[in-house]
């Protein structure tokens, strides 16, 4: 337990736990929306239990609840896209694309807040595109239809996750009593309710048919969402921008490693080079604002 007192170690352990998220999604035999529901429902309960045991203040101004409801909507949409992307293009590439949220945040900062992009971000964007081209190729029409759909879902996850981060940033700015884990617990449980309704609207089911799936989903909710998010939120205020950027980079890197190790993803030299370049671009893009690193998924 003494090791967990080190915020840098907590950050990296949290990122490693969250990097397993697409592995659980790939292993379970439930719908993409249902697995997203169980992640948020189980993880939200774990974080809420921690808040109760730690006797954290749970009260929030009414205006913050509206912002958190918006954040929950974005997070639910993000997982809806992300889980489908995992099914079509695999854990590694889906997670890499979803982490392109750093560029969406940079674009939002420029368009909405009139924040000019930094030199690092200007370098990072073409690097990201180059890396992606090396992984998937440059001829869109040659890609299988399911693969193209997976890429679209991956970009959808990046856009909606950026929306989630912006909403969470707004909630922190407006709150006088900041308890990040409290906000994440609320967003998780509200997002779970949204995904539960979505599952029913899609004609699906939240039922889990076998004990193996129960185990994978408990791991997903408890380890990747509950423990992973608690470790990260408790460590970020105490680490440097560089450490936060490395933490952000660790998650998609490990997700690619798990994809190769557990699911035998083939990797050519060009794809490997593309992945390295894209990860470098994500790191450069995230360095400009450490606050963006709040959210390894």
PDB file of N, CA and C in Angstrom, residues 84-94 147 150:
ATOM      1  N   UNK A  84     -18.199  -0.209 -30.439  1.00  0.00           N
ATOM      2  CA  UNK A  84     -18.442  -0.674 -31.808  1.00  0.00           C
ATOM      3  C   UNK A  84     -17.163  -0.611 -32.640  1.00  0.00           C
ATOM      4  N   UNK A  85     -16.372   0.408 -32.413  1.00  0.00           N
ATOM      5  CA  UNK A  85     -15.094   0.500 -33.112  1.00  0.00           C
ATOM      6  C   UNK A  85     -14.200  -0.681 -32.746  1.00  0.00           C
ATOM      7  N   UNK A  86     -14.180  -1.053 -31.467  1.00  0.00           N
ATOM      8  CA  UNK A  86     -13.390  -2.212 -31.022  1.00  0.00           C
ATOM      9  C   UNK A  86     -13.827  -3.476 -31.758  1.00  0.00           C
ATOM     10  N   UNK A  87     -15.122  -3.658 -31.921  1.00  0.00           N
ATOM     11  CA  UNK A  87     -15.634  -4.857 -32.577  1.00  0.00           C
ATOM     12  C   UNK A  87     -15.222  -4.929 -34.042  1.00  0.00           C
ATOM     13  N   UNK A  88     -15.120  -3.778 -34.703  1.00  0.00           N
ATOM     14  CA  UNK A  88     -14.841  -3.765 -36.142  1.00  0.00           C
ATOM     15  C   UNK A  88     -13.358  -3.705 -36.483  1.00  0.00           C
ATOM     16  N   UNK A  89     -12.557  -2.977 -35.691  1.00  0.00           N
ATOM     17  CA  UNK A  89     -11.146  -2.798 -36.066  1.00  0.00           C
ATOM     18  C   UNK A  89     -10.175  -3.238 -34.978  1.00  0.00           C
ATOM     19  N   UNK A  90     -10.681  -3.746 -33.869  1.00  0.00           N
ATOM     20  CA  UNK A  90      -9.812  -4.271 -32.828  1.00  0.00           C
ATOM     21  C   UNK A  90      -9.487  -3.265 -31.737  1.00  0.00           C
ATOM     22  N   UNK A  91      -9.041  -3.769 -30.584  1.00  0.00           N
ATOM     23  CA  UNK A  91      -8.775  -2.910 -29.431  1.00  0.00           C
ATOM     24  C   UNK A  91      -7.699  -1.855 -29.651  1.00  0.00           C
ATOM     25  N   UNK A  92      -6.612  -2.234 -30.338  1.00  0.00           N
ATOM     26  CA  UNK A  92      -5.489  -1.312 -30.482  1.00  0.00           C
ATOM     27  C   UNK A  92      -5.813  -0.079 -31.289  1.00  0.00           C
ATOM     28  N   UNK A  93      -6.281  -0.283 -32.520  1.00  0.00           N
ATOM     29  CA  UNK A  93      -6.554   0.848 -33.403  1.00  0.00           C
ATOM     30  C   UNK A  93      -7.744   1.661 -32.900  1.00  0.00           C
ATOM     31  N   UNK A  94      -8.757   0.998 -32.362  1.00  0.00           N
ATOM     32  CA  UNK A  94      -9.920   1.720 -31.837  1.00  0.00           C
ATOM     33  C   UNK A  94      -9.507   2.668 -30.717  1.00  0.00           C
ATOM     34  N   UNK A 147     -14.541  -2.346 -41.763  1.00  0.00           N
ATOM     35  CA  UNK A 147     -13.337  -1.656 -41.302  1.00  0.00           C
ATOM     36  C   UNK A 147     -13.531  -0.144 -41.380  1.00  0.00           C
ATOM     37  N   UNK A 150     -15.694   0.901 -38.618  1.00  0.00           N
ATOM     38  CA  UNK A 150     -14.933   0.933 -37.367  1.00  0.00           C
ATOM     39  C   UNK A 150     -14.113   2.198 -37.219  1.00  0.00           C
TER      40      UNK A 150
END
